[in-house]
mmCIF file of C-alpha atoms in Angstrom:
data_model
loop_
_atom_site.group_PDB
_atom_site.id
_atom_site.type_symbol
_atom_site.label_atom_id
_atom_site.label_comp_id
_atom_site.label_asym_id
_atom_site.label_seq_id
_atom_site.Cartn_x
_atom_site.Cartn_y
_atom_site.Cartn_z
ATOM 1 C CA MET A 1 13.791 -3.109 3.903
ATOM 2 C CA ARG A 2 13.945 -2.215 0.223
ATOM 3 C CA ASP A 3 11.693 -0.329 -2.115
ATOM 4 C CA ALA A 4 11.017 -1.177 -5.755
ATOM 5 C CA VAL A 5 13.893 0.979 -7.001
ATOM 6 C CA THR A 6 16.467 -0.485 -4.630
ATOM 7 C CA SER A 7 15.360 -4.039 -5.393
ATOM 8 C CA LEU A 8 15.474 -3.468 -9.138
ATOM 9 C CA ILE A 9 18.922 -1.885 -9.077
ATOM 10 C CA GLU A 10 20.242 -4.598 -6.770
ATOM 11 C CA ASN A 11 19.031 -7.330 -9.148
ATOM 12 C CA TYR A 12 20.736 -5.667 -12.117
ATOM 13 C CA ASP A 13 23.894 -5.039 -10.083
ATOM 14 C CA VAL A 14 24.140 -8.679 -8.967
ATOM 15 C CA ALA A 15 23.785 -9.761 -12.600
ATOM 16 C CA GLY A 16 26.385 -7.177 -13.672
ATOM 17 C CA ARG A 17 23.988 -5.683 -16.186
ATOM 18 C CA TYR A 18 22.960 -2.194 -17.210
ATOM 19 C CA LEU A 19 19.303 -1.296 -16.892
ATOM 20 C CA ASP A 20 17.507 -2.535 -19.998
ATOM 21 C CA ARG A 21 14.156 -1.535 -21.455
ATOM 22 C CA ASP A 22 12.264 -3.781 -19.002
ATOM 23 C CA GLY A 23 14.087 -2.263 -16.024
ATOM 24 C CA ILE A 24 13.461 1.264 -17.240
ATOM 25 C CA ASP A 25 9.772 0.464 -17.839
ATOM 26 C CA ARG A 26 9.454 -0.902 -14.295
ATOM 27 C CA LEU A 27 11.022 2.278 -12.921
ATOM 28 C CA LYS A 28 8.681 4.427 -15.013
ATOM 29 C CA SER A 29 5.693 2.493 -13.703
ATOM 30 C CA TYR A 30 6.874 2.872 -10.110
ATOM 31 C CA PHE A 31 7.313 6.628 -10.461
ATOM 32 C CA ALA A 32 4.093 7.074 -12.456
ATOM 33 C CA THR A 33 2.062 5.574 -9.603
ATOM 34 C CA GLY A 34 4.057 7.266 -6.836
ATOM 35 C CA THR A 35 1.629 10.069 -6.077
ATOM 36 C CA ALA A 36 -1.363 7.715 -6.150
ATOM 37 C CA ARG A 37 0.380 5.268 -3.789
ATOM 38 C CA VAL A 38 1.249 8.028 -1.299
ATOM 39 C CA GLN A 39 -2.264 9.497 -1.465
ATOM 40 C CA ALA A 40 -3.770 6.042 -0.906
ATOM 41 C CA ALA A 41 -1.462 5.530 2.084
ATOM 42 C CA ALA A 42 -2.617 8.860 3.531
ATOM 43 C CA ALA A 43 -6.271 7.824 3.128
ATOM 44 C CA ILE A 44 -5.550 4.508 4.838
ATOM 45 C CA ASN A 45 -3.633 6.207 7.627
ATOM 46 C CA SER A 46 -6.383 8.698 8.379
ATOM 47 C CA ASN A 47 -8.951 5.900 8.704
ATOM 48 C CA ALA A 48 -6.843 2.971 9.915
ATOM 49 C CA ALA A 49 -8.587 2.540 13.277
ATOM 50 C CA ALA A 50 -12.020 2.502 11.646
ATOM 51 C CA ILE A 51 -10.870 0.089 8.937
ATOM 52 C CA VAL A 52 -9.499 -2.354 11.522
ATOM 53 C CA LYS A 53 -12.566 -2.033 13.760
ATOM 54 C CA GLN A 54 -15.012 -2.571 10.885
ATOM 55 C CA ALA A 55 -12.950 -5.443 9.462
ATOM 56 C CA GLY A 56 -13.028 -7.106 12.894
ATOM 57 C CA ILE A 57 -16.784 -6.665 13.150
ATOM 58 C CA GLN A 58 -17.284 -8.140 9.686
ATOM 59 C CA LEU A 59 -14.875 -11.026 10.332
ATOM 60 C CA PHE A 60 -16.620 -11.990 13.570
ATOM 61 C CA ALA A 61 -20.045 -11.662 11.929
ATOM 62 C CA GLU A 62 -18.910 -14.062 9.191
ATOM 63 C CA GLN A 63 -17.152 -16.415 11.614
ATOM 64 C CA PRO A 64 -18.934 -16.065 14.981
ATOM 65 C CA GLU A 65 -17.311 -19.248 16.303
ATOM 66 C CA LEU A 66 -14.138 -17.201 16.791
ATOM 67 C CA ILE A 67 -15.719 -15.143 19.598
ATOM 68 C CA ARG A 68 -17.657 -17.981 21.230
ATOM 69 C CA PRO A 69 -16.209 -19.892 24.197
ATOM 70 C CA GLY A 70 -13.258 -21.916 22.923
ATOM 71 C CA GLY A 71 -12.790 -19.655 19.899
ATOM 72 C CA ASN A 72 -9.479 -17.986 19.222
ATOM 73 C CA ALA A 73 -10.895 -14.490 19.802
ATOM 74 C CA TYR A 74 -12.869 -15.473 22.898
ATOM 75 C CA THR A 75 -11.997 -13.284 25.888
ATOM 76 C CA THR A 76 -11.241 -9.618 25.733
ATOM 77 C CA ARG A 77 -7.496 -10.233 25.651
ATOM 78 C CA ARG A 78 -7.659 -12.517 22.610
ATOM 79 C CA TYR A 79 -10.151 -10.251 20.830
ATOM 80 C CA ALA A 80 -7.817 -7.288 21.354
ATOM 81 C CA ALA A 81 -4.843 -9.368 20.133
ATOM 82 C CA CYS A 82 -6.753 -10.202 16.943
ATOM 83 C CA LEU A 83 -7.480 -6.532 16.268
ATOM 84 C CA ARG A 84 -3.869 -5.651 17.085
ATOM 85 C CA ASP A 85 -2.674 -8.187 14.509
ATOM 86 C CA MET A 86 -5.106 -6.851 11.906
ATOM 87 C CA ASP A 87 -3.753 -3.353 12.543
ATOM 88 C CA TYR A 88 -0.244 -4.730 12.130
ATOM 89 C CA TYR A 89 -1.123 -6.261 8.731
ATOM 90 C CA LEU A 90 -2.770 -3.043 7.577
ATOM 91 C CA ARG A 91 0.199 -0.917 8.646
ATOM 92 C CA TYR A 92 2.734 -3.120 6.866
ATOM 93 C CA ALA A 93 0.524 -3.387 3.774
ATOM 94 C CA THR A 94 0.620 0.414 3.703
ATOM 95 C CA TYR A 95 4.416 0.405 3.955
ATOM 96 C CA ALA A 96 4.587 -2.084 1.061
ATOM 97 C CA LEU A 97 2.153 0.060 -0.921
ATOM 98 C CA VAL A 98 4.362 3.128 -0.589
ATOM 99 C CA ALA A 99 7.564 1.160 -1.255
ATOM 100 C CA GLY A 100 6.065 -0.535 -4.301
ATOM 101 C CA SER A 101 7.599 -3.763 -3.011
ATOM 102 C CA THR A 102 6.517 -6.692 -0.870
ATOM 103 C CA ASP A 103 9.994 -7.119 0.657
ATOM 104 C CA VAL A 104 8.890 -5.462 3.898
ATOM 105 C CA LEU A 105 6.075 -8.001 4.201
ATOM 106 C CA ASP A 106 8.501 -10.890 3.910
ATOM 107 C CA GLU A 107 10.952 -9.372 6.377
ATOM 108 C CA ARG A 108 8.573 -7.996 9.000
ATOM 109 C CA VAL A 109 5.318 -9.916 8.745
ATOM 110 C CA LEU A 110 5.415 -13.246 6.969
ATOM 111 C CA GLN A 111 8.743 -14.686 8.055
ATOM 112 C CA GLY A 112 7.834 -17.197 10.750
ATOM 113 C CA LEU A 113 4.209 -16.050 11.114
ATOM 114 C CA ARG A 114 2.675 -19.362 10.059
ATOM 115 C CA GLU A 115 4.920 -21.263 12.477
ATOM 116 C CA THR A 116 4.131 -18.852 15.306
ATOM 117 C CA TYR A 117 0.400 -19.068 14.732
ATOM 118 C CA ASN A 118 0.556 -22.864 14.465
ATOM 119 C CA SER A 119 2.499 -23.108 17.728
ATOM 120 C CA LEU A 120 -0.145 -20.939 19.439
ATOM 121 C CA SER A 121 -3.023 -22.853 17.757
ATOM 122 C CA VAL A 122 -4.175 -19.694 15.980
ATOM 123 C CA PRO A 123 -5.998 -20.624 12.766
ATOM 124 C CA ILE A 124 -4.571 -19.147 9.578
ATOM 125 C CA GLY A 125 -7.863 -19.173 7.663
ATOM 126 C CA PRO A 126 -9.554 -16.374 9.626
ATOM 127 C CA THR A 127 -6.350 -14.324 9.354
ATOM 128 C CA VAL A 128 -6.469 -14.645 5.569
ATOM 129 C CA THR A 129 -10.169 -13.759 5.588
ATOM 130 C CA GLY A 130 -9.508 -10.689 7.744
ATOM 131 C CA ILE A 131 -6.779 -9.473 5.396
ATOM 132 C CA GLY A 132 -9.173 -9.901 2.467
ATOM 133 C CA ILE A 133 -11.865 -7.922 4.275
ATOM 134 C CA MET A 134 -9.389 -5.122 4.969
ATOM 135 C CA LYS A 135 -8.350 -5.113 1.303
ATOM 136 C CA GLU A 136 -11.939 -4.498 0.223
ATOM 137 C CA MET A 137 -12.398 -1.807 2.881
ATOM 138 C CA VAL A 138 -9.197 -0.070 1.811
ATOM 139 C CA LYS A 139 -10.323 -0.085 -1.820
ATOM 140 C CA ALA A 140 -13.656 1.437 -0.805
ATOM 141 C CA GLU A 141 -11.938 4.027 1.410
ATOM 142 C CA VAL A 142 -9.525 5.058 -1.337
ATOM 143 C CA GLU A 143 -12.328 5.242 -3.915
ATOM 144 C CA ALA A 144 -14.466 7.308 -1.499
ATOM 145 C CA ALA A 145 -11.554 9.734 -1.184
ATOM 146 C CA GLY A 146 -11.697 10.162 -4.971
ATOM 147 C CA LEU A 147 -8.323 8.530 -5.485
ATOM 148 C CA SER A 148 -7.066 6.086 -8.084
ATOM 149 C CA VAL A 149 -7.490 2.398 -7.294
ATOM 150 C CA GLY A 150 -5.022 0.348 -9.300
ATOM 151 C CA PRO A 151 -3.382 -3.045 -8.961
ATOM 152 C CA PHE A 152 -0.722 -1.408 -6.778
ATOM 153 C CA LEU A 153 -3.352 -0.959 -4.051
ATOM 154 C CA GLU A 154 -4.333 -4.627 -3.923
ATOM 155 C CA GLN A 155 -0.817 -6.046 -4.325
ATOM 156 C CA PRO A 156 0.301 -6.031 -0.657
ATOM 157 C CA PHE A 157 -2.958 -7.589 0.543
ATOM 158 C CA ASP A 158 -3.011 -10.184 -2.231
ATOM 159 C CA TYR A 159 0.606 -11.050 -1.480
ATOM 160 C CA MET A 160 -0.100 -11.671 2.224
ATOM 161 C CA ILE A 161 -3.211 -13.682 1.364
ATOM 162 C CA ARG A 162 -1.317 -15.814 -1.147
ATOM 163 C CA GLU A 163 1.643 -16.409 1.175
ATOM 164 C CA LEU A 164 -0.513 -17.329 4.174
ATOM 165 C CA SER A 165 -3.164 -19.383 2.374
ATOM 166 C CA GLU A 166 -3.140 -23.094 2.767
ATOM 167 C CA GLN A 167 -1.746 -24.796 -0.271
ATOM 168 C CA ASP A 168 -2.469 -28.245 -1.639
ATOM 169 C CA ILE A 169 0.753 -30.037 -2.436
#
């Protein structure tokens, strides 16, 4: 698992180059948003259970077929598994937020997730929708805490949404 600094330095090291203006600017940006990213993570952490619960309620209100007989969140066990997965995505999005890098999402969340869900007949669409709902709730939570909401806050959620979304080829 790498953060933005480690990834940047590794890329320059592999190329055998010194840090140039672009590299320095990326480091400055990472450090300039550091306090805001940590404060946002603290706000998420203190309200994570409520965010997941409310996101689940909203998801199932928008897609009630998921909790009807035959739906993928029908039965208490499946419903709980859905909320557990949403918590998992929120936790790792928070890690990526603090790290300033999506590497942790690739390594710990996305690698093999689509294949696993497909093998279990779990639809990807509602997962993507749930992540989007959590993104909006996190933005609202961070704003309510009086903290800065910048692109760094949306990046981990947008990355998971983009990587999991169905693509036309």
